Short mmCIF file of C-alpha atoms in Angstrom, two decimals:
data_model
loop_
_atom_site.label_atom_id
_atom_site.label_comp_id
_atom_site.label_asym_id
_atom_site.label_seq_id
_atom_site.Cartn_x
_atom_site.Cartn_y
_atom_site.Cartn_z
CA MET Y 451 17.72 3.30 47.23
CA LYS Y 452 20.06 0.72 45.60
CA ARG Y 453 17.08 -1.53 44.90
CA ILE Y 454 15.17 1.32 43.24
CA LEU Y 455 18.17 2.15 41.05
CA PHE Y 456 18.55 -1.50 40.12
CA LEU Y 457 14.89 -1.83 39.09
CA THR Y 458 15.08 1.39 37.10
CA ALA Y 459 18.12 0.11 35.21
CA CYS Y 460 16.39 -3.19 34.45
CA PHE Y 461 13.31 -1.39 33.12
CA ALA Y 462 15.45 0.81 30.88
CA ALA Y 463 17.22 -2.23 29.49
CA LEU Y 464 13.87 -3.83 28.70
CA LEU Y 465 12.85 -0.86 26.57
CA THR Y 466 16.03 -0.81 24.52
CA ALA Y 467 17.49 -4.18 23.61
CA CYS Y 468 17.61 -7.68 24.94
CA ASP Y 469 20.82 -8.64 26.67
CA ARG Y 470 21.98 -12.06 25.49
CA ASN Y 471 22.76 -12.93 29.12
CA GLU Y 472 19.32 -11.91 30.41
CA TYR Y 473 17.33 -14.80 31.88
CA GLU Y 474 13.61 -14.91 32.60
CA ASN Y 475 12.63 -16.64 35.86
CA LYS Y 476 16.01 -18.31 36.01
CA THR Y 477 16.97 -20.36 39.02
CA PRO Y 478 20.66 -20.70 39.95
CA ASN Y 479 22.75 -23.13 37.89
CA GLU Y 480 19.81 -24.14 35.69
CA ALA Y 481 20.10 -24.37 31.91
CA ALA Y 482 17.96 -21.87 30.01
CA LEU Y 483 15.91 -22.30 26.84
CA TYR Y 484 16.21 -20.21 23.66
CA LEU Y 485 15.71 -20.31 19.88
CA ASP Y 486 18.74 -21.03 17.73
CA ALA Y 487 17.44 -18.64 15.06
CA ALA Y 488 17.75 -15.80 17.58
CA ALA Y 489 21.14 -16.78 19.01
CA GLU Y 490 23.18 -14.22 17.06
CA ARG Y 491 20.51 -11.60 16.45
CA SER Y 492 16.81 -11.67 17.17
CA ASP Y 493 15.52 -10.18 13.90
CA VAL Y 494 15.61 -12.23 10.70
CA ASN Y 495 14.91 -10.81 7.24
CA VAL Y 496 12.45 -12.60 4.98
CA PHE Y 497 12.76 -10.39 1.91
CA PHE Y 498 11.58 -11.62 -1.48
CA LYS Y 499 10.86 -10.50 -5.04
CA ARG Y 500 7.31 -10.06 -6.27
CA THR Y 501 7.36 -13.38 -8.15
CA ILE Y 502 8.06 -15.42 -5.00
CA GLU Y 503 4.97 -17.12 -3.56
CA THR Y 504 6.47 -19.01 -0.60
CA GLN Y 505 9.48 -18.92 1.71
CA GLN Y 506 10.49 -20.93 4.75
CA ARG Y 507 12.83 -20.60 7.70
CA LYS Y 508 14.04 -23.26 10.13
CA LEU Y 509 14.40 -22.99 13.90
CA SER Y 510 15.00 -25.21 16.92
CA ALA Y 511 14.57 -24.89 20.65
CA VAL Y 512 17.95 -25.15 22.38
CA LEU Y 513 19.12 -25.42 25.98
CA SER Y 514 22.24 -23.63 27.19
CA GLY Y 515 23.22 -26.94 28.79
CA PRO Y 516 21.79 -30.43 29.32
CA VAL Y 517 19.32 -31.14 32.13
CA GLY Y 518 18.34 -34.43 33.75
CA HIS Y 519 14.72 -34.40 32.63
CA ASP Y 520 12.68 -34.07 29.44
CA VAL Y 521 11.81 -30.54 28.35
CA MET Y 522 8.81 -29.58 26.27
CA ALA Y 523 9.18 -26.29 24.38
CA THR Y 524 6.18 -24.52 22.86
CA LEU Y 525 6.22 -22.15 19.90
CA THR Y 526 3.79 -19.24 19.95
CA VAL Y 527 3.06 -16.11 17.94
CA ASP Y 528 2.41 -13.28 20.38
CA ALA Y 529 1.03 -10.02 19.00
CA SER Y 530 2.33 -8.10 22.03
CA LYS Y 531 5.87 -8.94 20.92
CA ALA Y 532 5.29 -6.94 17.74
CA ASP Y 533 4.39 -3.94 19.88
CA LEU Y 534 7.58 -4.48 21.88
CA TYR Y 535 9.71 -4.58 18.73
CA ASN Y 536 8.15 -1.39 17.38
CA ALA Y 537 8.67 0.39 20.70
CA ARG Y 538 12.33 -0.59 20.77
CA HIS Y 539 13.12 0.31 17.18
CA GLY Y 540 10.83 3.26 16.55
CA THR Y 541 9.00 1.39 13.77
CA ASP Y 542 5.32 0.86 13.03
CA TYR Y 543 5.33 -2.58 11.43
CA LYS Y 544 2.04 -4.47 11.36
CA LEU Y 545 1.65 -8.04 12.55
CA LEU Y 546 1.72 -10.53 9.66
CA ASP Y 547 -1.75 -11.95 9.04
CA PRO Y 548 -2.17 -15.68 9.92
CA ALA Y 549 -3.15 -16.31 6.30
CA HIS Y 550 0.49 -15.76 5.36
CA TYR Y 551 2.29 -18.10 7.74
CA GLU Y 552 2.16 -21.55 9.29
CA LEU Y 553 4.29 -23.29 11.94
CA SER Y 554 5.11 -26.91 11.15
CA ALA Y 555 4.98 -27.78 14.87
CA ALA Y 556 3.69 -26.11 18.01
CA SER Y 557 5.65 -28.33 20.42
CA LEU Y 558 9.35 -29.16 20.30
CA PRO Y 559 10.57 -31.87 22.70
CA ILE Y 560 14.10 -32.01 24.10
CA ALA Y 561 15.03 -35.35 25.67
CA ALA Y 562 16.81 -35.53 29.01
CA GLY Y 563 20.54 -35.06 28.55
CA LYS Y 564 20.10 -33.45 25.11
CA VAL Y 565 20.33 -29.75 24.28
CA ALA Y 566 18.36 -29.32 21.05
CA SER Y 567 14.90 -30.15 19.77
CA PRO Y 568 14.06 -31.39 16.27
CA GLU Y 569 13.89 -28.61 13.68
CA ALA Y 570 10.63 -26.86 12.93
CA ASN Y 571 9.73 -24.81 9.86
CA VAL Y 572 8.07 -21.44 9.64
CA TYR Y 573 6.25 -21.43 6.31
CA PHE Y 574 5.47 -18.08 4.68
CA LYS Y 575 2.80 -18.30 1.99
CA GLY Y 576 0.63 -16.18 -0.28
CA LEU Y 577 3.48 -13.69 -0.41
CA THR Y 578 2.56 -12.21 -3.79
CA GLU Y 579 -0.60 -10.86 -2.17
CA LEU Y 580 1.41 -8.60 0.14
CA PRO Y 581 1.94 -4.97 -0.92
CA LEU Y 582 5.31 -3.98 -2.33
CA ASP Y 583 7.95 -2.53 0.03
CA VAL Y 584 5.80 -2.84 3.17
CA THR Y 585 7.38 -4.64 6.14
CA TYR Y 586 5.38 -6.98 8.38
CA LEU Y 587 6.40 -8.60 11.67
CA LEU Y 588 6.03 -12.19 12.75
CA PRO Y 589 7.33 -12.70 16.32
CA VAL Y 590 7.82 -16.39 17.14
CA SER Y 591 8.57 -17.11 20.81
CA VAL Y 592 9.51 -20.20 22.75
CA THR Y 593 8.01 -20.95 26.17
CA SER Y 594 8.24 -23.87 28.58
CA GLY Y 595 7.01 -24.84 31.99
CA ASP Y 596 10.02 -27.11 32.51
CA VAL Y 597 12.95 -24.64 32.42
CA SER Y 598 13.57 -20.91 32.42
CA LEU Y 599 14.14 -18.82 29.30
CA LEU Y 600 17.18 -17.02 27.97
CA GLY Y 601 15.16 -13.85 27.49
CA GLY Y 602 17.28 -12.12 24.88
CA SER Y 603 17.00 -15.10 22.51
CA ALA Y 604 13.57 -16.50 23.36
CA THR Y 605 11.89 -14.61 20.50
CA VAL Y 606 12.81 -14.28 16.86
CA TRP Y 607 11.19 -11.42 14.94
CA TYR Y 608 10.79 -12.24 11.25
CA LEU Y 609 10.71 -9.11 9.08
CA VAL Y 610 8.62 -10.03 6.05
CA LYS Y 611 8.69 -7.81 2.97
CA GLN Y 612 8.04 -8.05 -0.75
CA THR Y 613 10.72 -5.71 -2.02
CA SER Y 614 11.65 -4.03 -5.28
CA ALA Y 615 15.33 -4.18 -4.27
CA VAL Y 616 17.93 -6.85 -5.04
CA THR Y 617 17.20 -9.75 -2.68
CA THR Y 618 19.62 -12.53 -3.67
CA ALA Y 619 23.39 -12.69 -3.44
CA ALA Y 620 26.16 -15.28 -3.45
CA SER Y 621 28.61 -15.62 -0.60
CA LEU Y 622 32.19 -15.55 -1.86
CA THR Y 623 33.74 -16.00 1.56
CA ASP Y 624 36.58 -18.47 0.87
CA ASN Y 625 35.19 -18.92 -2.64
CA TRP Y 626 35.40 -17.19 -6.02
CA ILE Y 627 33.99 -17.19 -9.54
CA THR Y 628 35.92 -18.54 -12.55
CA PHE Y 629 35.12 -18.10 -16.26
CA PRO Y 630 36.20 -21.20 -18.22
CA THR Y 631 35.08 -19.89 -21.61
CA LEU Y 632 37.48 -16.94 -21.34
CA ASP Y 633 40.45 -19.33 -21.51
CA LYS Y 634 39.41 -20.83 -24.85
CA ALA Y 635 39.70 -19.31 -28.30
CA GLY Y 636 36.40 -18.36 -29.85
CA PRO Y 637 33.77 -15.64 -30.16
CA GLN Y 638 33.01 -15.70 -26.41
CA SER Y 639 36.55 -14.84 -25.35
CA ASP Y 640 37.11 -12.55 -28.34
CA LEU Y 641 34.62 -10.16 -26.76
CA PHE Y 642 37.02 -9.57 -23.85
CA ASN Y 643 40.14 -8.87 -25.92
CA GLY Y 644 41.29 -5.87 -27.93
CA LEU Y 645 39.21 -3.46 -25.87
CA LYS Y 646 39.70 0.29 -26.27
CA ALA Y 647 37.84 1.00 -23.04
CA VAL Y 648 36.64 -0.95 -20.00
CA THR Y 649 34.10 -0.47 -17.21
CA TYR Y 650 33.82 -2.83 -14.25
CA GLU Y 651 30.72 -2.71 -12.06
CA ILE Y 652 29.91 -4.82 -9.02
CA ILE Y 653 27.47 -4.75 -6.10
CA VAL Y 654 29.28 -6.08 -3.07
CA ARG Y 655 29.16 -6.29 0.70
CA VAL Y 656 32.45 -7.03 2.48
CA ASN Y 657 31.81 -8.96 5.68
CA ALA Y 658 35.42 -8.92 6.85
CA PHE Y 659 38.76 -7.58 5.67
CA ASP Y 660 40.99 -10.59 6.27
CA LYS Y 661 43.72 -9.67 8.73
CA ALA Y 662 46.03 -12.33 7.30
CA ALA Y 663 46.19 -10.56 3.93
CA SER Y 664 46.57 -6.92 2.96
CA ILE Y 665 44.43 -7.32 -0.16
CA SER Y 666 40.79 -8.28 -0.83
CA SER Y 667 40.33 -9.09 -4.53
CA VAL Y 668 37.11 -7.79 -6.07
CA MET Y 669 37.22 -8.45 -9.85
CA GLY Y 670 39.55 -8.39 -12.81
CA VAL Y 671 42.94 -9.76 -13.85
CA GLU Y 672 45.93 -9.88 -11.46
CA GLN Y 673 48.91 -7.70 -12.46
CA TYR Y 674 46.89 -6.40 -15.40
CA LEU Y 675 43.58 -4.69 -14.58
CA LEU Y 676 42.35 -5.61 -11.11
CA LEU Y 677 39.90 -3.85 -8.81
CA ARG Y 678 40.67 -4.65 -5.18
CA PHE Y 679 40.73 -3.39 -1.62
CA GLY Y 680 44.04 -2.62 0.09
CA ASP Y 681 47.70 -3.26 -0.61
CA THR Y 682 51.01 -3.18 1.22
CA SER Y 683 51.37 0.26 2.86
CA PHE Y 684 47.91 1.18 1.57
CA PRO Y 685 44.64 1.57 3.53
CA ARG Y 686 43.19 -1.89 4.03
CA GLN Y 687 39.65 -0.76 3.21
CA GLN Y 688 40.31 1.62 0.32
CA LEU Y 689 39.67 0.65 -3.28
CA GLN Y 690 42.71 0.34 -5.50
CA VAL Y 691 43.16 -0.51 -9.18
CA GLN Y 692 46.26 -2.44 -10.14
CA ALA Y 693 46.88 -1.56 -13.80
CA GLY Y 694 50.00 -3.33 -15.02
CA GLY Y 695 52.83 -1.97 -12.88
CA ASN Y 696 50.74 1.04 -11.84
CA LYS Y 697 48.56 1.43 -8.79
CA PHE Y 698 45.71 3.91 -8.66
CA PRO Y 699 44.81 6.10 -6.74
CA ASP Y 700 47.07 7.39 -3.97
CA SER Y 701 46.33 6.22 -0.43
CA ASP Y 702 43.67 8.17 1.44
CA ASP Y 703 42.10 6.90 4.67
CA VAL Y 704 39.09 9.13 4.05
CA LYS Y 705 38.18 6.86 1.11
CA SER Y 706 38.03 3.70 3.22
CA LEU Y 707 34.76 1.75 3.04
CA GLU Y 708 33.03 -0.19 5.80
CA THR Y 709 32.22 -3.83 6.42
CA GLY Y 710 28.60 -4.93 6.44
CA GLU Y 711 27.50 -2.22 3.99
CA TRP Y 712 26.26 -2.77 0.44
CA TYR Y 713 28.19 -0.77 -2.15
CA HIS Y 714 27.92 -0.34 -5.89
CA LEU Y 715 31.52 -0.08 -7.12
CA ALA Y 716 32.61 0.94 -10.60
CA MET Y 717 35.94 1.44 -12.36
CA THR Y 718 36.29 2.98 -15.83
CA TYR Y 719 39.38 3.04 -18.04
CA ASP Y 720 39.96 4.64 -21.45
CA ALA Y 721 42.92 2.83 -23.02
CA LEU Y 722 43.47 5.47 -25.69
CA VAL Y 723 44.06 8.39 -23.32
CA GLY Y 724 44.77 6.52 -20.08
CA SER Y 725 42.01 8.14 -18.02
CA MET Y 726 40.78 6.11 -15.04
CA SER Y 727 37.96 6.72 -12.55
CA ILE Y 728 36.57 4.95 -9.49
CA TYR Y 729 32.95 5.38 -8.41
CA VAL Y 730 31.32 4.36 -5.13
CA ASN Y 731 27.51 4.26 -5.05
CA GLY Y 732 27.39 6.23 -8.26
CA GLN Y 733 29.58 9.04 -6.97
CA LEU Y 734 33.05 9.80 -8.30
CA GLN Y 735 35.67 8.89 -5.68
CA SER Y 736 38.95 9.09 -7.64
CA GLU Y 737 40.07 10.09 -11.13
CA GLY Y 738 43.42 10.41 -12.89
CA THR Y 739 45.63 9.14 -15.70
CA VAL Y 740 47.17 5.67 -15.83
CA LYS Y 741 48.81 4.99 -19.18
CA TRP Y 742 50.02 1.41 -19.32
CA SER Y 743 48.27 -0.87 -21.84
CA GLY Y 744 49.08 0.57 -25.23
CA GLU Y 745 45.86 1.07 -27.10
CA SER Y 746 43.94 -2.05 -26.08
CA VAL Y 747 43.05 -4.17 -23.07
CA ASN Y 748 42.95 -7.97 -23.14
CA LEU Y 749 41.02 -9.61 -20.29
CA ALA Y 750 41.08 -13.13 -21.81
CA MET Y 751 44.79 -13.55 -22.57
CA ARG Y 752 44.90 -17.33 -22.25
CA ALA Y 753 42.41 -17.54 -25.11
CA MET Y 754 44.89 -15.64 -27.26
CA TYR Y 755 47.45 -18.37 -26.65
CA ASP Y 756 44.83 -21.05 -27.29
CA ALA Y 757 44.17 -19.44 -30.68
CA ASP Y 758 47.90 -19.29 -31.52
CA PRO Y 759 49.96 -21.87 -29.53
CA GLU Y 760 53.06 -20.97 -31.56
CA GLY Y 761 52.81 -17.33 -30.60
CA ASN Y 762 53.55 -15.63 -27.27
CA LYS Y 763 54.23 -18.53 -24.89
CA SER Y 764 53.81 -16.36 -21.80
CA LEU Y 765 50.10 -16.01 -22.57
CA ALA Y 766 49.63 -19.68 -21.67
CA GLU Y 767 50.30 -18.80 -18.02
CA ALA Y 768 48.68 -15.35 -18.07
CA TYR Y 769 46.53 -14.43 -15.09
CA GLN Y 770 42.81 -14.96 -15.60
CA PHE Y 771 39.70 -12.88 -15.11
CA PHE Y 772 38.00 -13.70 -11.79
CA ILE Y 773 35.47 -12.33 -9.37
CA GLY Y 774 36.72 -12.60 -5.78
CA TYR Y 775 40.18 -13.98 -6.58
CA SER Y 776 43.47 -12.78 -8.02
CA TYR Y 777 46.95 -14.05 -7.17
CA ASP Y 778 46.09 -16.87 -4.77
CA GLU Y 779 43.61 -17.94 -2.10
CA LYS Y 780 45.28 -15.67 0.45
CA ARG Y 781 43.69 -12.57 -1.11
CA PRO Y 782 39.98 -13.43 -0.88
CA LEU Y 783 36.91 -11.27 -1.03
CA GLN Y 784 35.26 -12.16 2.26
CA GLY Y 785 31.77 -11.06 1.41
CA ASP Y 786 28.70 -11.23 -0.80
CA VAL Y 787 28.14 -10.28 -4.45
CA ALA Y 788 24.75 -9.37 -5.94
CA GLU Y 789 25.65 -8.22 -9.48
CA ALA Y 790 28.73 -7.80 -11.67
CA ARG Y 791 29.21 -6.38 -15.15
CA VAL Y 792 31.97 -5.75 -17.70
CA TRP Y 793 31.59 -3.20 -20.50
CA SER Y 794 33.67 -2.38 -23.57
CA LYS Y 795 33.06 1.33 -23.07
CA VAL Y 796 33.59 4.05 -20.48
CA ARG Y 797 30.28 4.41 -18.70
CA THR Y 798 29.55 8.02 -17.82
CA ARG Y 799 28.87 9.15 -14.29
CA GLN Y 800 25.18 9.63 -15.13
CA GLU Y 801 24.89 6.21 -16.76
CA ILE Y 802 26.43 4.56 -13.71
CA TRP Y 803 24.16 6.44 -11.30
CA ASP Y 804 20.97 5.80 -13.27
CA ASN Y 805 21.58 2.06 -13.67
CA MET Y 806 23.45 0.90 -10.59
CA TYR Y 807 21.09 -1.96 -9.75
CA ASP Y 808 19.76 -3.18 -13.07
CA VAL Y 809 20.51 -2.73 -16.76
CA ASP Y 810 19.12 -4.11 -19.98
CA PRO Y 811 21.15 -7.28 -20.74
CA LYS Y 812 21.17 -6.25 -24.41
CA SER Y 813 22.73 -2.84 -23.71
CA ASP Y 814 25.33 -1.65 -26.20
CA GLY Y 815 28.85 -2.50 -25.05
CA LEU Y 816 27.78 -4.87 -22.26
CA LEU Y 817 30.17 -7.82 -22.50
CA GLY Y 818 29.24 -9.78 -19.39
CA TYR Y 819 26.43 -9.45 -16.85
CA TRP Y 820 26.14 -11.78 -13.86
CA LYS Y 821 23.10 -11.10 -11.66
CA PHE Y 822 23.73 -13.69 -8.92
CA ASP Y 823 19.97 -14.13 -8.54
CA SER Y 824 19.38 -17.79 -9.44
CA PRO Y 825 20.28 -20.23 -6.63
CA GLU Y 826 18.53 -22.94 -8.63
CA ASN Y 827 21.57 -22.95 -10.93
CA GLY Y 828 23.76 -24.22 -8.10
CA ASP Y 829 27.41 -23.33 -8.61
CA VAL Y 830 26.84 -21.62 -11.97
CA VAL Y 831 26.27 -17.88 -12.32
CA LYS Y 832 24.62 -17.23 -15.69
CA ASP Y 833 25.81 -14.52 -18.04
CA VAL Y 834 22.46 -12.89 -18.84
CA THR Y 835 23.79 -11.06 -21.91
CA GLY Y 836 23.42 -14.29 -23.88
CA HIS Y 837 27.13 -14.31 -24.77
CA GLY Y 838 27.55 -17.53 -22.81
CA ASN Y 839 30.42 -16.57 -20.50
CA ASP Y 840 28.85 -18.17 -17.45
CA GLY Y 841 30.71 -17.99 -14.15
CA VAL Y 842 31.47 -21.14 -12.20
CA ALA Y 843 32.17 -21.16 -8.48
CA ALA Y 844 35.48 -22.71 -7.46
CA LYS Y 845 33.74 -24.39 -4.50
CA PRO Y 846 30.09 -25.18 -3.69
CA LEU Y 847 28.34 -21.84 -3.75
CA LYS Y 848 26.36 -20.58 -0.76
CA TRP Y 849 23.36 -18.37 -1.54
CA ASN Y 850 21.64 -15.72 0.56
CA THR Y 851 18.06 -15.17 -0.60
CA SER Y 852 16.99 -12.56 1.97
CA VAL Y 853 19.33 -9.64 1.42
CA GLU Y 854 18.04 -6.19 0.60
CA VAL Y 855 20.38 -3.93 -1.31
CA PRO Y 856 19.36 -0.28 -0.79
CA GLN Y 857 18.62 1.39 -4.13
CA LEU Y 858 20.27 4.72 -3.45
CA ASN Y 859 19.42 6.22 -6.82
CA LYS Y 860 15.70 5.68 -6.16
CA GLU Y 861 15.50 6.99 -2.60
#
């Protein structure tokens, strides 16, 4: 009876998900073989815009420990693995046609005493020929007659899709975006000063709320007009606006957001009447009155000092406008950013909802628009309005070119 129960449990596990500790044909105390690309999770997104013709992904065969003999690993594409994936996930993805992929090597050797093979590439090609928003599967498995397999990580399923969604983002984990032109006097910084109204918008995914800090900075100017998560004695995952000496809204755990989820966030402020609103995914989350700035908002205060060095000396040390940074490096935004915008007007609820994921760069009142969609620009994030206030990463910028931001207003 115990043996029957054991076999039943194993079969059930096979139909649901692979256990990372599951071995195939493993003998005691023997190292097992797996794919590094499947070590953390076995499905890998290959999402791309319709103008992208090719993509590639790297992978290696890896042993869980060294062995005293050479190991030859073989890469294969097994159609039955696509059926297995669909059965586990309740999907109906088709197998990617061989015309759209190529493996750079079929065999990956691992020398005795070593634990990893040379890297191989999976080339995806002819991608513009694929239909829009249809997902295909490419299961790449490793096999070997020399050692056993670490079953849960012996196959990587590539999910291949030409998507209409946002597919590129920049990782701001331990990094942030600066705006050098906003510190200098001139027409570029003038745009950000003397504002009667402001709207911030940003598409962001928080990967972790840093336990060492109570605040995750999103965008804006510290101690002036800053959109952030958390505060002392405030829910760590709730949005808060610091507006001068005011903090908005009141704490409410129900308004806490989650890690790993893409959100469109927006904050609007009317300086003349003091009305402030926070939107999450196009829906109003908080609204109230915060009167603090007189009748104008200045987001480029250092430029005001640069224009008049004999004027207000405190402006020389004024806090700056950033994305992902505020007071110091201990308040980081540990996550990814796909778009950010600043407007000189209060965007209405309908305008925010209708245009969460893309707007015309020449829109009236759009001061700055950073799309985070051009890794070829390296550490520079272009301002697509043409105003020239390009963002510059404080550290070498890491790009993610296979995200897919759900377009909630189109579903």
